[in-house]
Amino acid sequence: MVYNLWVSARRGEVAEANPWGSRSPEWQIPSPIPEHSYAEPFVVVGEPYDYGLPGSVYVNMHPSAGAAAPAAAGE
């Protein structure tokens, strides 16, 4: 394990910012992570099973002032 870690650190390829194409908030911030991760609160607007559908959005990183978050179905 130590050998693999050493070889990866010395010669490994640098991964892209979001290698899995995740839409979750933790993958939307830059690397290295700044002291304050988000300038303003974000709003989760997507459904859990619409991943990969054209036009689907999961997180609104810059909600407009005064905009309410959409209510979940059945509420």
PDB file of N, CA and C in Angstrom:
ATOM      1  N   MET A   1       0.825  -1.184   0.000  1.00  0.00           N
ATOM      2  CA  MET A   1       0.000   0.000   0.000  1.00  0.00           C
ATOM      3  C   MET A   1       0.876   1.256   0.000  1.00  0.00           C
ATOM      4  N   VAL A   2       1.903   1.267   0.819  1.00  0.00           N
ATOM      5  CA  VAL A   2       2.787   2.429   0.885  1.00  0.00           C
ATOM      6  C   VAL A   2       3.476   2.633  -0.459  1.00  0.00           C
ATOM      7  N   TYR A   3       3.906   1.534  -1.092  1.00  0.00           N
ATOM      8  CA  TYR A   3       4.551   1.633  -2.403  1.00  0.00           C
ATOM      9  C   TYR A   3       3.589   2.229  -3.432  1.00  0.00           C
ATOM     10  N   ASN A   4       2.360   1.744  -3.454  1.00  0.00           N
ATOM     11  CA  ASN A   4       1.362   2.251  -4.398  1.00  0.00           C
ATOM     12  C   ASN A   4       1.098   3.736  -4.168  1.00  0.00           C
ATOM     13  N   LEU A   5       0.998   4.149  -2.929  1.00  0.00           N
ATOM     14  CA  LEU A   5       0.801   5.559  -2.602  1.00  0.00           C
ATOM     15  C   LEU A   5       1.977   6.396  -3.092  1.00  0.00           C
ATOM     16  N   TRP A   6       3.186   5.907  -2.861  1.00  0.00           N
ATOM     17  CA  TRP A   6       4.385   6.633  -3.279  1.00  0.00           C
ATOM     18  C   TRP A   6       4.456   6.755  -4.801  1.00  0.00           C
ATOM     19  N   VAL A   7       4.217   5.665  -5.524  1.00  0.00           N
ATOM     20  CA  VAL A   7       4.260   5.690  -6.992  1.00  0.00           C
ATOM     21  C   VAL A   7       3.167   6.605  -7.537  1.00  0.00           C
ATOM     22  N   SER A   8       1.976   6.549  -6.986  1.00  0.00           N
ATOM     23  CA  SER A   8       0.873   7.404  -7.446  1.00  0.00           C
ATOM     24  C   SER A   8       1.179   8.873  -7.220  1.00  0.00           C
ATOM     25  N   ALA A   9       1.775   9.188  -6.083  1.00  0.00           N
ATOM     26  CA  ALA A   9       2.112  10.581  -5.782  1.00  0.00           C
ATOM     27  C   ALA A   9       3.213  11.092  -6.699  1.00  0.00           C
ATOM     28  N   ARG A  10       4.144  10.237  -7.080  1.00  0.00           N
ATOM     29  CA  ARG A  10       5.277  10.659  -7.905  1.00  0.00           C
ATOM     30  C   ARG A  10       4.951  10.664  -9.395  1.00  0.00           C
ATOM     31  N   ARG A  11       4.201   9.667  -9.871  1.00  0.00           N
ATOM     32  CA  ARG A  11       4.005   9.513 -11.309  1.00  0.00           C
ATOM     33  C   ARG A  11       2.551   9.383 -11.736  1.00  0.00           C
ATOM     34  N   GLY A  12       1.628   9.484 -10.825  1.00  0.00           N
ATOM     35  CA  GLY A  12       0.229   9.276 -11.164  1.00  0.00           C
ATOM     36  C   GLY A  12      -0.357  10.414 -11.988  1.00  0.00           C
ATOM     37  N   GLU A  13      -1.378  10.091 -12.765  1.00  0.00           N
ATOM     38  CA  GLU A  13      -2.072  11.106 -13.555  1.00  0.00           C
ATOM     39  C   GLU A  13      -2.895  11.996 -12.629  1.00  0.00           C
ATOM     40  N   VAL A  14      -2.990  13.266 -12.966  1.00  0.00           N
ATOM     41  CA  VAL A  14      -3.807  14.197 -12.195  1.00  0.00           C
ATOM     42  C   VAL A  14      -5.252  14.036 -12.664  1.00  0.00           C
ATOM     43  N   ALA A  15      -6.148  13.793 -11.726  1.00  0.00           N
ATOM     44  CA  ALA A  15      -7.559  13.614 -12.062  1.00  0.00           C
ATOM     45  C   ALA A  15      -8.204  14.955 -12.370  1.00  0.00           C
ATOM     46  N   GLU A  16      -9.230  14.937 -13.201  1.00  0.00           N
ATOM     47  CA  GLU A  16      -9.971  16.163 -13.498  1.00  0.00           C
ATOM     48  C   GLU A  16     -10.779  16.585 -12.278  1.00  0.00           C
ATOM     49  N   ALA A  17     -11.391  17.757 -12.334  1.00  0.00           N
ATOM     50  CA  ALA A  17     -12.086  18.322 -11.178  1.00  0.00           C
ATOM     51  C   ALA A  17     -13.260  17.462 -10.705  1.00  0.00           C
ATOM     52  N   ASN A  18     -14.007  16.873 -11.611  1.00  0.00           N
ATOM     53  CA  ASN A  18     -15.173  16.078 -11.251  1.00  0.00           C
ATOM     54  C   ASN A  18     -15.170  14.811 -12.112  1.00  0.00           C
ATOM     55  N   PRO A  19     -14.333  13.831 -11.793  1.00  0.00           N
ATOM     56  CA  PRO A  19     -14.153  12.685 -12.678  1.00  0.00           C
ATOM     57  C   PRO A  19     -15.391  11.815 -12.869  1.00  0.00           C
ATOM     58  N   TRP A  20     -16.344  11.848 -11.948  1.00  0.00           N
ATOM     59  CA  TRP A  20     -17.536  11.013 -12.064  1.00  0.00           C
ATOM     60  C   TRP A  20     -18.736  11.770 -12.607  1.00  0.00           C
ATOM     61  N   GLY A  21     -18.601  13.065 -12.866  1.00  0.00           N
ATOM     62  CA  GLY A  21     -19.731  13.850 -13.365  1.00  0.00           C
ATOM     63  C   GLY A  21     -20.820  14.025 -12.323  1.00  0.00           C
ATOM     64  N   SER A  22     -20.453  14.036 -11.063  1.00  0.00           N
ATOM     65  CA  SER A  22     -21.428  14.168  -9.985  1.00  0.00           C
ATOM     66  C   SER A  22     -22.067  15.552  -9.983  1.00  0.00           C
ATOM     67  N   ARG A  23     -23.319  15.609  -9.576  1.00  0.00           N
ATOM     68  CA  ARG A  23     -24.034  16.884  -9.498  1.00  0.00           C
ATOM     69  C   ARG A  23     -24.189  17.359  -8.063  1.00  0.00           C
ATOM     70  N   SER A  24     -23.647  16.641  -7.100  1.00  0.00           N
ATOM     71  CA  SER A  24     -23.822  17.011  -5.700  1.00  0.00           C
ATOM     72  C   SER A  24     -22.956  18.212  -5.331  1.00  0.00           C
ATOM     73  N   PRO A  25     -23.343  18.950  -4.302  1.00  0.00           N
ATOM     74  CA  PRO A  25     -22.676  20.214  -3.966  1.00  0.00           C
ATOM     75  C   PRO A  25     -21.185  20.096  -3.684  1.00  0.00           C
ATOM     76  N   GLU A  26     -20.756  19.005  -3.074  1.00  0.00           N
ATOM     77  CA  GLU A  26     -19.339  18.915  -2.722  1.00  0.00           C
ATOM     78  C   GLU A  26     -18.423  18.856  -3.940  1.00  0.00           C
ATOM     79  N   TRP A  27     -18.958  18.505  -5.116  1.00  0.00           N
ATOM     80  CA  TRP A  27     -18.151  18.472  -6.334  1.00  0.00           C
ATOM     81  C   TRP A  27     -18.254  19.767  -7.127  1.00  0.00           C
ATOM     82  N   GLN A  28     -19.004  20.742  -6.668  1.00  0.00           N
ATOM     83  CA  GLN A  28     -19.177  22.001  -7.392  1.00  0.00           C
ATOM     84  C   GLN A  28     -18.196  23.088  -6.960  1.00  0.00           C
ATOM     85  N   ILE A  29     -17.413  22.848  -5.918  1.00  0.00           N
ATOM     86  CA  ILE A  29     -16.468  23.856  -5.434  1.00  0.00           C
ATOM     87  C   ILE A  29     -15.082  23.587  -6.017  1.00  0.00           C
ATOM     88  N   PRO A  30     -14.252  24.606  -6.111  1.00  0.00           N
ATOM     89  CA  PRO A  30     -12.921  24.433  -6.702  1.00  0.00           C
ATOM     90  C   PRO A  30     -11.987  23.652  -5.781  1.00  0.00           C
ATOM     91  N   SER A  31     -10.913  23.177  -6.362  1.00  0.00           N
ATOM     92  CA  SER A  31      -9.888  22.493  -5.585  1.00  0.00           C
ATOM     93  C   SER A  31      -8.579  23.238  -5.770  1.00  0.00           C
ATOM     94  N   PRO A  32      -7.858  23.535  -4.732  1.00  0.00           N
ATOM     95  CA  PRO A  32      -8.108  23.229  -3.331  1.00  0.00           C
ATOM     96  C   PRO A  32      -9.292  24.019  -2.781  1.00  0.00           C
ATOM     97  N   ILE A  33      -9.907  23.481  -1.774  1.00  0.00           N
ATOM     98  CA  ILE A  33     -11.111  24.069  -1.204  1.00  0.00           C
ATOM     99  C   ILE A  33     -10.774  25.383  -0.509  1.00  0.00           C
ATOM    100  N   PRO A  34     -11.515  26.457  -0.825  1.00  0.00           N
ATOM    101  CA  PRO A  34     -11.276  27.732  -0.143  1.00  0.00           C
ATOM    102  C   PRO A  34     -11.726  27.673   1.321  1.00  0.00           C
ATOM    103  N   GLU A  35     -11.363  28.685   2.087  1.00  0.00           N
ATOM    104  CA  GLU A  35     -11.712  28.710   3.509  1.00  0.00           C
ATOM    105  C   GLU A  35     -13.222  28.641   3.708  1.00  0.00           C
ATOM    106  N   HIS A  36     -13.969  29.390   2.918  1.00  0.00           N
ATOM    107  CA  HIS A  36     -15.431  29.344   2.954  1.00  0.00           C
ATOM    108  C   HIS A  36     -15.883  28.724   1.644  1.00  0.00           C
ATOM    109  N   SER A  37     -16.429  27.527   1.707  1.00  0.00           N
ATOM    110  CA  SER A  37     -16.736  26.765   0.505  1.00  0.00           C
ATOM    111  C   SER A  37     -17.774  27.424  -0.392  1.00  0.00           C
ATOM    112  N   TYR A  38     -18.814  27.980   0.188  1.00  0.00           N
ATOM    113  CA  TYR A  38     -19.901  28.540  -0.608  1.00  0.00           C
ATOM    114  C   TYR A  38     -20.119  29.995  -0.214  1.00  0.00           C
ATOM    115  N   ALA A  39     -20.154  30.891  -1.191  1.00  0.00           N
ATOM    116  CA  ALA A  39     -20.353  32.316  -0.920  1.00  0.00           C
ATOM    117  C   ALA A  39     -21.750  32.579  -0.367  1.00  0.00           C
ATOM    118  N   GLU A  40     -22.710  31.794  -0.809  1.00  0.00           N
ATOM    119  CA  GLU A  40     -24.087  31.910  -0.330  1.00  0.00           C
ATOM    120  C   GLU A  40     -24.685  30.510  -0.292  1.00  0.00           C
ATOM    121  N   PRO A  41     -25.731  30.298   0.489  1.00  0.00           N
ATOM    122  CA  PRO A  41     -26.330  28.960   0.562  1.00  0.00           C
ATOM    123  C   PRO A  41     -26.850  28.504  -0.799  1.00  0.00           C
ATOM    124  N   PHE A  42     -26.768  27.216  -1.052  1.00  0.00           N
ATOM    125  CA  PHE A  42     -27.290  26.657  -2.295  1.00  0.00           C
ATOM    126  C   PHE A  42     -28.633  25.992  -2.027  1.00  0.00           C
ATOM    127  N   VAL A  43     -29.364  25.704  -3.095  1.00  0.00           N
ATOM    128  CA  VAL A  43     -30.676  25.070  -2.989  1.00  0.00           C
ATOM    129  C   VAL A  43     -30.648  23.776  -3.792  1.00  0.00           C
ATOM    130  N   VAL A  44     -31.010  22.661  -3.170  1.00  0.00           N
ATOM    131  CA  VAL A  44     -31.129  21.391  -3.878  1.00  0.00           C
ATOM    132  C   VAL A  44     -32.492  21.388  -4.550  1.00  0.00           C
ATOM    133  N   VAL A  45     -32.499  21.298  -5.881  1.00  0.00           N
ATOM    134  CA  VAL A  45     -33.747  21.413  -6.629  1.00  0.00           C
ATOM    135  C   VAL A  45     -34.073  20.155  -7.426  1.00  0.00           C
ATOM    136  N   GLY A  46     -33.169  19.199  -7.493  1.00  0.00           N
ATOM    137  CA  GLY A  46     -33.372  18.027  -8.330  1.00  0.00           C
ATOM    138  C   GLY A  46     -34.025  16.867  -7.614  1.00  0.00           C
ATOM    139  N   GLU A  47     -34.368  15.890  -8.397  1.00  0.00           N
ATOM    140  CA  GLU A  47     -34.924  14.645  -7.893  1.00  0.00           C
ATOM    141  C   GLU A  47     -33.802  13.608  -7.843  1.00  0.00           C
ATOM    142  N   PRO A  48     -33.881  12.632  -6.959  1.00  0.00           N
ATOM    143  CA  PRO A  48     -32.773  11.683  -6.835  1.00  0.00           C
ATOM    144  C   PRO A  48     -32.591  10.759  -8.037  1.00  0.00           C
ATOM    145  N   TYR A  49     -33.603  10.556  -8.862  1.00  0.00           N
ATOM    146  CA  TYR A  49     -33.499   9.579  -9.943  1.00  0.00           C
ATOM    147  C   TYR A  49     -33.516  10.195 -11.333  1.00  0.00           C
ATOM    148  N   ASP A  50     -33.236  11.505 -11.454  1.00  0.00           N
ATOM    149  CA  ASP A  50     -33.199  12.100 -12.792  1.00  0.00           C
ATOM    150  C   ASP A  50     -31.775  12.277 -13.305  1.00  0.00           C
ATOM    151  N   TYR A  51     -30.813  11.607 -12.686  1.00  0.00           N
ATOM    152  CA  TYR A  51     -29.413  11.723 -13.093  1.00  0.00           C
ATOM    153  C   TYR A  51     -29.250  11.263 -14.538  1.00  0.00           C
ATOM    154  N   GLY A  52     -28.579  12.073 -15.327  1.00  0.00           N
ATOM    155  CA  GLY A  52     -28.305  11.730 -16.714  1.00  0.00           C
ATOM    156  C   GLY A  52     -29.387  12.127 -17.690  1.00  0.00           C
ATOM    157  N   LEU A  53     -30.521  12.596 -17.213  1.00  0.00           N
ATOM    158  CA  LEU A  53     -31.570  13.042 -18.122  1.00  0.00           C
ATOM    159  C   LEU A  53     -31.205  14.407 -18.683  1.00  0.00           C
ATOM    160  N   PRO A  54     -31.491  14.652 -19.957  1.00  0.00           N
ATOM    161  CA  PRO A  54     -31.157  15.947 -20.544  1.00  0.00           C
ATOM    162  C   PRO A  54     -31.844  17.090 -19.797  1.00  0.00           C
ATOM    163  N   GLY A  55     -31.089  18.114 -19.469  1.00  0.00           N
ATOM    164  CA  GLY A  55     -31.644  19.295 -18.824  1.00  0.00           C
ATOM    165  C   GLY A  55     -31.892  19.164 -17.335  1.00  0.00           C
ATOM    166  N   SER A  56     -31.577  18.016 -16.748  1.00  0.00           N
ATOM    167  CA  SER A  56     -31.824  17.868 -15.312  1.00  0.00           C
ATOM    168  C   SER A  56     -30.797  18.671 -14.518  1.00  0.00           C
ATOM    169  N   VAL A  57     -31.258  19.281 -13.447  1.00  0.00           N
ATOM    170  CA  VAL A  57     -30.412  20.092 -12.570  1.00  0.00           C
ATOM    171  C   VAL A  57     -30.626  19.592 -11.153  1.00  0.00           C
ATOM    172  N   TYR A  58     -29.546  19.460 -10.386  1.00  0.00           N
ATOM    173  CA  TYR A  58     -29.673  18.963  -9.025  1.00  0.00           C
ATOM    174  C   TYR A  58     -29.484  20.055  -7.987  1.00  0.00           C
ATOM    175  N   VAL A  59     -28.531  20.955  -8.221  1.00  0.00           N
ATOM    176  CA  VAL A  59     -28.218  22.000  -7.251  1.00  0.00           C
ATOM    177  C   VAL A  59     -28.213  23.348  -7.942  1.00  0.00           C
ATOM    178  N   ASN A  60     -28.900  24.318  -7.336  1.00  0.00           N
ATOM    179  CA  ASN A  60     -28.843  25.696  -7.808  1.00  0.00           C
ATOM    180  C   ASN A  60     -27.813  26.387  -6.932  1.00  0.00           C
ATOM    181  N   MET A  61     -26.600  26.586  -7.469  1.00  0.00           N
ATOM    182  CA  MET A  61     -25.506  27.139  -6.678  1.00  0.00           C
ATOM    183  C   MET A  61     -25.648  28.632  -6.435  1.00  0.00           C
ATOM    184  N   HIS A  62     -26.438  29.326  -7.239  1.00  0.00           N
ATOM    185  CA  HIS A  62     -26.596  30.774  -7.106  1.00  0.00           C
ATOM    186  C   HIS A  62     -28.081  31.134  -7.123  1.00  0.00           C
ATOM    187  N   PRO A  63     -28.823  30.787  -6.073  1.00  0.00           N
ATOM    188  CA  PRO A  63     -30.250  31.120  -6.060  1.00  0.00           C
ATOM    189  C   PRO A  63     -30.450  32.628  -6.021  1.00  0.00           C
ATOM    190  N   SER A  64     -31.460  33.091  -6.736  1.00  0.00           N
ATOM    191  CA  SER A  64     -31.734  34.529  -6.734  1.00  0.00           C
ATOM    192  C   SER A  64     -32.334  34.936  -5.395  1.00  0.00           C
ATOM    193  N   ALA A  65     -32.106  36.162  -5.014  1.00  0.00           N
ATOM    194  CA  ALA A  65     -32.597  36.665  -3.726  1.00  0.00           C
ATOM    195  C   ALA A  65     -34.112  36.606  -3.680  1.00  0.00           C
ATOM    196  N   GLY A  66     -34.629  36.037  -2.622  1.00  0.00           N
ATOM    197  CA  GLY A  66     -36.069  35.980  -2.432  1.00  0.00           C
ATOM    198  C   GLY A  66     -36.746  34.804  -3.102  1.00  0.00           C
ATOM    199  N   ALA A  67     -36.018  34.008  -3.869  1.00  0.00           N
ATOM    200  CA  ALA A  67     -36.632  32.863  -4.537  1.00  0.00           C
ATOM    201  C   ALA A  67     -36.800  31.735  -3.532  1.00  0.00           C
ATOM    202  N   ALA A  68     -37.970  31.178  -3.480  1.00  0.00           N
ATOM    203  CA  ALA A  68     -38.241  30.084  -2.554  1.00  0.00           C
ATOM    204  C   ALA A  68     -37.837  28.767  -3.187  1.00  0.00           C
ATOM    205  N   ALA A  69     -37.397  27.842  -2.380  1.00  0.00           N
ATOM    206  CA  ALA A  69     -37.059  26.510  -2.867  1.00  0.00           C
ATOM    207  C   ALA A  69     -38.347  25.785  -3.224  1.00  0.00           C
ATOM    208  N   PRO A  70     -38.350  25.016  -4.316  1.00  0.00           N
ATOM    209  CA  PRO A  70     -39.560  24.282  -4.680  1.00  0.00           C
ATOM    210  C   PRO A  70     -39.893  23.229  -3.635  1.00  0.00           C
ATOM    211  N   ALA A  71     -41.160  23.056  -3.354  1.00  0.00           N
ATOM    212  CA  ALA A  71     -41.598  22.068  -2.366  1.00  0.00           C
ATOM    213  C   ALA A  71     -41.484  20.677  -2.961  1.00  0.00           C
ATOM    214  N   ALA A  72     -41.187  19.706  -2.132  1.00  0.00           N
ATOM    215  CA  ALA A  72     -41.103  18.322  -2.578  1.00  0.00           C
ATOM    216  C   ALA A  72     -42.502  17.823  -2.913  1.00  0.00           C
ATOM    217  N   ALA A  73     -42.566  16.844  -3.788  1.00  0.00           N
ATOM    218  CA  ALA A  73     -43.848  16.284  -4.197  1.00  0.00           C
ATOM    219  C   ALA A  73     -44.576  15.710  -2.985  1.00  0.00           C
ATOM    220  N   GLY A  74     -45.836  15.979  -2.888  1.00  0.00           N
ATOM    221  CA  GLY A  74     -46.645  15.443  -1.810  1.00  0.00           C
ATOM    222  C   GLY A  74     -46.671  16.296  -0.556  1.00  0.00           C
ATOM    223  N   GLU A  75     -46.015  17.433  -0.572  1.00  0.00           N
ATOM    224  CA  GLU A  75     -46.027  18.291   0.622  1.00  0.00           C
ATOM    225  C   GLU A  75     -47.057  19.377   0.472  1.00  0.00           C
TER     226      GLU A  75
END
